[in-house]
CSV table of N, CA and C in Angstrom, one decimal:
chain,number,residue,atom,x,y,z
A,1070,MET,N,61.5,-47.8,-16.0
A,1070,MET,CA,60.7,-46.7,-15.5
A,1070,MET,C,59.2,-47.0,-15.5
A,1071,ILE,N,58.5,-46.7,-14.5
A,1071,ILE,CA,57.1,-46.9,-14.4
A,1071,ILE,C,56.3,-45.8,-15.0
A,1072,LYS,N,55.4,-46.2,-15.9
A,1072,LYS,CA,54.6,-45.2,-16.6
A,1072,LYS,C,53.4,-44.8,-15.7
A,1073,GLU,N,52.9,-43.6,-16.0
A,1073,GLU,CA,51.7,-43.1,-15.3
A,1073,GLU,C,50.5,-44.0,-15.5
A,1074,LEU,N,50.3,-44.5,-16.7
A,1074,LEU,CA,49.2,-45.3,-17.0
A,1074,LEU,C,49.3,-46.6,-16.2
A,1075,ASP,N,50.5,-47.2,-16.0
A,1075,ASP,CA,50.6,-48.4,-15.1
A,1075,ASP,C,50.2,-48.1,-13.7
A,1076,ILE,N,50.6,-46.9,-13.2
A,1076,ILE,CA,50.3,-46.5,-11.8
A,1076,ILE,C,48.8,-46.4,-11.7
A,1077,GLU,N,48.1,-45.8,-12.6
A,1077,GLU,CA,46.7,-45.6,-12.6
A,1077,GLU,C,46.0,-46.9,-12.6
A,1078,GLN,N,46.4,-47.8,-13.5
A,1078,GLN,CA,45.8,-49.1,-13.6
A,1078,GLN,C,45.9,-49.9,-12.3
A,1079,ASN,N,47.1,-49.9,-11.7
A,1079,ASN,CA,47.3,-50.6,-10.5
A,1079,ASN,C,46.4,-50.0,-9.4
A,1080,PHE,N,46.3,-48.7,-9.4
A,1080,PHE,CA,45.4,-48.1,-8.4
A,1080,PHE,C,44.0,-48.4,-8.6
A,1081,VAL,N,43.5,-48.5,-9.8
A,1081,VAL,CA,42.1,-48.9,-10.1
A,1081,VAL,C,41.9,-50.3,-9.7
A,1082,GLU,N,42.8,-51.2,-10.0
A,1082,GLU,CA,42.7,-52.6,-9.6
A,1082,GLU,C,42.6,-52.7,-8.1
A,1083,LYS,N,43.4,-52.0,-7.3
A,1083,LYS,CA,43.3,-52.0,-5.9
A,1083,LYS,C,41.9,-51.5,-5.4
A,1084,LEU,N,41.4,-50.5,-6.0
A,1084,LEU,CA,40.1,-50.0,-5.6
A,1084,LEU,C,39.0,-51.0,-5.9
A,1085,ILE,N,39.1,-51.7,-7.0
A,1085,ILE,CA,38.1,-52.7,-7.4
A,1085,ILE,C,38.2,-53.9,-6.4
A,1086,ASP,N,39.4,-54.2,-5.9
A,1086,ASP,CA,39.6,-55.2,-4.9
A,1086,ASP,C,38.9,-54.8,-3.6
A,1087,LEU,N,38.9,-53.5,-3.3
A,1087,LEU,CA,38.2,-53.0,-2.1
A,1087,LEU,C,36.7,-52.8,-2.3
A,1088,LYS,N,36.2,-53.3,-3.4
A,1088,LYS,CA,34.8,-53.2,-3.7
A,1088,LYS,C,34.3,-51.8,-4.1
A,1089,TYR,N,35.2,-50.9,-4.6
A,1089,TYR,CA,34.8,-49.6,-5.1
A,1089,TYR,C,34.2,-49.9,-6.5
A,1090,ILE,N,33.2,-49.0,-6.9
A,1090,ILE,CA,32.6,-49.2,-8.2
A,1090,ILE,C,32.8,-47.9,-9.0
A,1091,TYR,N,33.1,-48.1,-10.2
A,1091,TYR,CA,33.3,-46.9,-11.1
A,1091,TYR,C,31.9,-46.4,-11.5
A,1092,ARG,N,31.8,-45.1,-11.4
A,1092,ARG,CA,30.5,-44.4,-11.7
A,1092,ARG,C,30.7,-43.4,-12.8
A,1093,ASP,N,30.1,-43.6,-13.9
A,1093,ASP,CA,30.2,-42.6,-15.0
A,1093,ASP,C,29.6,-41.3,-14.7
A,1094,ASP,N,28.6,-41.3,-13.8
A,1094,ASP,CA,27.9,-40.0,-13.5
A,1094,ASP,C,28.6,-39.2,-12.5
A,1095,ILE,N,29.7,-39.7,-11.9
A,1095,ILE,CA,30.4,-38.9,-10.9
A,1095,ILE,C,31.8,-38.5,-11.5
A,1096,LYS,N,31.9,-37.3,-12.0
A,1096,LYS,CA,33.1,-36.9,-12.7
A,1096,LYS,C,34.0,-35.9,-11.8
A,1097,ASP,N,33.3,-35.2,-10.9
A,1097,ASP,CA,34.0,-34.2,-10.1
A,1097,ASP,C,33.4,-34.1,-8.7
A,1098,ARG,N,34.0,-33.2,-7.9
A,1098,ARG,CA,33.5,-33.1,-6.5
A,1098,ARG,C,32.0,-32.7,-6.4
A,1099,ASN,N,31.6,-31.8,-7.3
A,1099,ASN,CA,30.2,-31.3,-7.2
A,1099,ASN,C,29.2,-32.5,-7.5
A,1100,SER,N,29.5,-33.3,-8.5
A,1100,SER,CA,28.6,-34.4,-8.8
A,1100,SER,C,28.7,-35.4,-7.6
A,1101,LEU,N,29.9,-35.6,-7.0
A,1101,LEU,CA,30.0,-36.5,-5.9
A,1101,LEU,C,29.1,-36.0,-4.7
A,1102,GLU,N,29.2,-34.7,-4.4
A,1102,GLU,CA,28.4,-34.1,-3.3
A,1102,GLU,C,26.9,-34.2,-3.6
A,1103,ARG,N,26.5,-34.0,-4.8
A,1103,ARG,CA,25.1,-34.1,-5.2
A,1103,ARG,C,24.6,-35.5,-4.9
A,1104,ASN,N,25.4,-36.5,-5.4
A,1104,ASN,CA,25.0,-37.9,-5.2
A,1104,ASN,C,25.0,-38.2,-3.7
A,1105,PHE,N,25.9,-37.8,-3.0
A,1105,PHE,CA,25.9,-38.1,-1.5
A,1105,PHE,C,24.7,-37.5,-0.8
A,1106,LYS,N,24.4,-36.2,-1.1
A,1106,LYS,CA,23.3,-35.5,-0.5
A,1106,LYS,C,22.0,-36.2,-0.8
A,1107,ALA,N,21.8,-36.6,-2.1
A,1107,ALA,CA,20.6,-37.4,-2.5
A,1107,ALA,C,20.5,-38.7,-1.7
A,1108,ALA,N,21.6,-39.4,-1.7
A,1108,ALA,CA,21.5,-40.7,-1.0
A,1108,ALA,C,21.3,-40.5,0.5
A,1109,TRP,N,22.0,-39.5,1.1
A,1109,TRP,CA,21.8,-39.3,2.5
A,1109,TRP,C,20.4,-38.8,2.9
A,1110,SER,N,19.8,-38.0,2.0
A,1110,SER,CA,18.4,-37.6,2.2
A,1110,SER,C,17.5,-38.7,2.2
A,1111,THR,N,17.7,-39.7,1.3
A,1111,THR,CA,16.8,-40.8,1.2
A,1111,THR,C,16.9,-41.7,2.5
A,1112,VAL,N,18.2,-41.9,2.9
A,1112,VAL,CA,18.4,-42.8,4.1
A,1112,VAL,C,17.9,-42.1,5.3
A,1113,SER,N,18.1,-40.8,5.5
A,1113,SER,CA,17.6,-40.2,6.7
A,1113,SER,C,16.1,-40.1,6.7
A,1114,GLN,N,15.5,-39.9,5.6
A,1114,GLN,CA,14.0,-39.9,5.6
A,1114,GLN,C,13.5,-41.3,5.9
A,1115,ASP,N,14.1,-42.4,5.5
A,1115,ASP,CA,13.7,-43.7,5.8
A,1115,ASP,C,13.8,-43.9,7.3
A,1116,MET,N,14.9,-43.4,7.9
A,1116,MET,CA,15.1,-43.6,9.4
A,1116,MET,C,14.0,-42.9,10.1
A,1117,TYR,N,13.6,-41.7,9.7
A,1117,TYR,CA,12.6,-40.9,10.4
A,1117,TYR,C,11.2,-41.5,10.2
A,1118,ASN,N,11.0,-42.3,9.2
A,1118,ASN,CA,9.7,-42.9,8.9
A,1118,ASN,C,9.5,-44.2,9.6
A,1119,GLN,N,10.5,-44.7,10.2
A,1119,GLN,CA,10.4,-46.0,11.0
A,1119,GLN,C,9.6,-45.7,12.3
A,1120,PRO,N,8.6,-46.5,12.5
A,1120,PRO,CA,7.8,-46.3,13.8
A,1120,PRO,C,8.6,-46.6,15.0
A,1121,GLY,N,8.5,-45.7,16.0
A,1121,GLY,CA,9.1,-46.0,17.3
A,1121,GLY,C,10.5,-45.5,17.4
A,1122,ASP,N,11.1,-45.1,16.3
A,1122,ASP,CA,12.6,-44.8,16.3
A,1122,ASP,C,12.7,-43.3,16.1
A,1123,ASN,N,11.7,-42.5,16.1
A,1123,ASN,CA,11.7,-41.1,15.9
A,1123,ASN,C,11.5,-40.3,17.2
A,1124,PRO,N,12.6,-39.8,17.8
A,1124,PRO,CA,12.5,-39.1,19.1
A,1124,PRO,C,11.5,-37.9,19.0
A,1125,GLN,N,11.6,-37.2,17.9
A,1125,GLN,CA,10.8,-36.0,17.7
A,1125,GLN,C,9.3,-36.4,17.7
A,1126,GLN,N,9.0,-37.5,17.0
A,1126,GLN,CA,7.6,-38.0,16.9
A,1126,GLN,C,7.1,-38.4,18.3
A,1127,GLU,N,8.0,-39.1,19.1
A,1127,GLU,CA,7.7,-39.5,20.4
A,1127,GLU,C,7.4,-38.3,21.3
A,1128,GLN,N,8.3,-37.2,21.2
A,1128,GLN,CA,8.1,-36.0,22.0
A,1128,GLN,C,6.8,-35.4,21.7
A,1129,GLN,N,6.4,-35.3,20.4
A,1129,GLN,CA,5.1,-34.7,20.1
A,1129,GLN,C,3.9,-35.6,20.7
A,1130,THR,N,4.1,-36.9,20.6
A,1130,THR,CA,3.0,-37.8,21.2
A,1130,THR,C,3.0,-37.6,22.7
A,1131,ASN,N,4.1,-37.5,23.4
A,1131,ASN,CA,4.1,-37.3,24.8
A,1131,ASN,C,3.5,-36.0,25.2
A,1132,SER,N,3.8,-34.9,24.5
A,1132,SER,CA,3.3,-33.6,24.8
A,1132,SER,C,1.8,-33.5,24.6
A,1133,GLN,N,1.3,-34.3,23.5
A,1133,GLN,CA,-0.1,-34.3,23.3
A,1133,GLN,C,-0.8,-35.1,24.4
A,1134,GLU,N,-0.2,-36.2,24.9
A,1134,GLU,CA,-0.7,-36.9,26.0
A,1134,GLU,C,-0.8,-36.1,27.3
A,1135,GLN,N,0.3,-35.4,27.5
A,1135,GLN,CA,0.4,-34.5,28.7
A,1135,GLN,C,-0.7,-33.4,28.7
A,1136,SER,N,-0.9,-32.8,27.5
A,1136,SER,CA,-1.9,-31.8,27.4
A,1136,SER,C,-3.3,-32.3,27.6
A,1137,SER,N,-3.5,-33.5,27.1
A,1137,SER,CA,-4.8,-34.1,27.3
A,1137,SER,C,-5.0,-34.6,28.8
A,1138,ASN,N,-3.9,-35.0,29.4
A,1138,ASN,CA,-4.0,-35.4,30.8
A,1138,ASN,C,-4.0,-34.2,31.8
A,1139,SER,N,-3.6,-33.1,31.4
A,1139,SER,CA,-3.4,-32.0,32.3
A,1139,SER,C,-4.7,-31.2,32.5
A,1140,SER,N,-5.7,-31.4,31.8
A,1140,SER,CA,-7.0,-30.8,32.0
A,1140,SER,C,-8.1,-31.8,32.2
A,1141,ASN,N,-8.9,-31.5,33.2
A,1141,ASN,CA,-10.0,-32.4,33.5
A,1141,ASN,C,-11.2,-32.0,32.7
A,1142,GLN,N,-12.3,-32.6,33.0
A,1142,GLN,CA,-13.5,-32.4,32.2
A,1142,GLN,C,-14.0,-31.0,32.3
A,1143,ASP,N,-13.8,-30.3,33.4
A,1143,ASP,CA,-14.2,-29.0,33.6
A,1143,ASP,C,-13.3,-28.0,32.9
A,1144,GLY,N,-12.3,-28.4,32.3
A,1144,GLY,CA,-11.3,-27.5,31.7
A,1144,GLY,C,-10.3,-26.9,32.6
A,1145,GLU,N,-10.3,-27.4,33.9
A,1145,GLU,CA,-9.3,-26.9,34.8
A,1145,GLU,C,-8.0,-27.6,34.6
A,1146,VAL,N,-6.9,-26.9,34.9
A,1146,VAL,CA,-5.6,-27.5,34.8
A,1146,VAL,C,-5.2,-28.2,36.0
A,1147,THR,N,-4.7,-29.4,35.9
A,1147,THR,CA,-4.3,-30.2,37.1
A,1147,THR,C,-2.8,-30.6,37.0
A,1148,ASP,N,-2.2,-31.0,38.1
A,1148,ASP,CA,-0.8,-31.4,38.1
A,1148,ASP,C,-0.7,-32.7,37.4
A,1149,ALA,N,0.5,-32.9,36.7
A,1149,ALA,CA,0.7,-34.2,36.0
A,1149,ALA,C,1.3,-35.1,37.0
A,1150,ASP,N,1.1,-36.4,36.8
A,1150,ASP,CA,1.7,-37.4,37.6
A,1150,ASP,C,3.2,-37.4,37.5
A,1151,PHE,N,3.9,-37.7,38.5
A,1151,PHE,CA,5.4,-37.7,38.4
A,1151,PHE,C,5.9,-38.8,39.4
A,1152,GLU,N,7.2,-39.1,39.1
A,1152,GLU,CA,7.8,-40.1,40.0
A,1152,GLU,C,9.1,-39.5,40.5
A,1153,GLU,N,9.3,-39.5,41.8
A,1153,GLU,CA,10.4,-38.9,42.4
A,1153,GLU,C,11.6,-39.8,42.2
A,1154,VAL,N,12.7,-39.2,41.7
A,1154,VAL,CA,14.0,-40.0,41.5
A,1154,VAL,C,14.9,-39.7,42.6
A,1155,LYS,N,15.5,-40.7,43.2
A,1155,LYS,CA,16.4,-40.5,44.4
A,1155,LYS,C,17.8,-40.9,44.0
């Protein structure tokens, strides 16, 4: 008869073979979720801080350029340049 302890040990060995790491600080689902949210927050912040990869930052830059291009020196509003797509 297979004991529960043997099953657990075999399972842990398979997880180690798959490069899983035992973490003392993660004991339940709440601690797992807190860890995940902290890690995800760090990674996503790093992604947004990379120059040229932030669509929101590009959109702000484009709208600032358009607003500066849309008014001439007299303060009058002019049409923006456009390209017709066929």
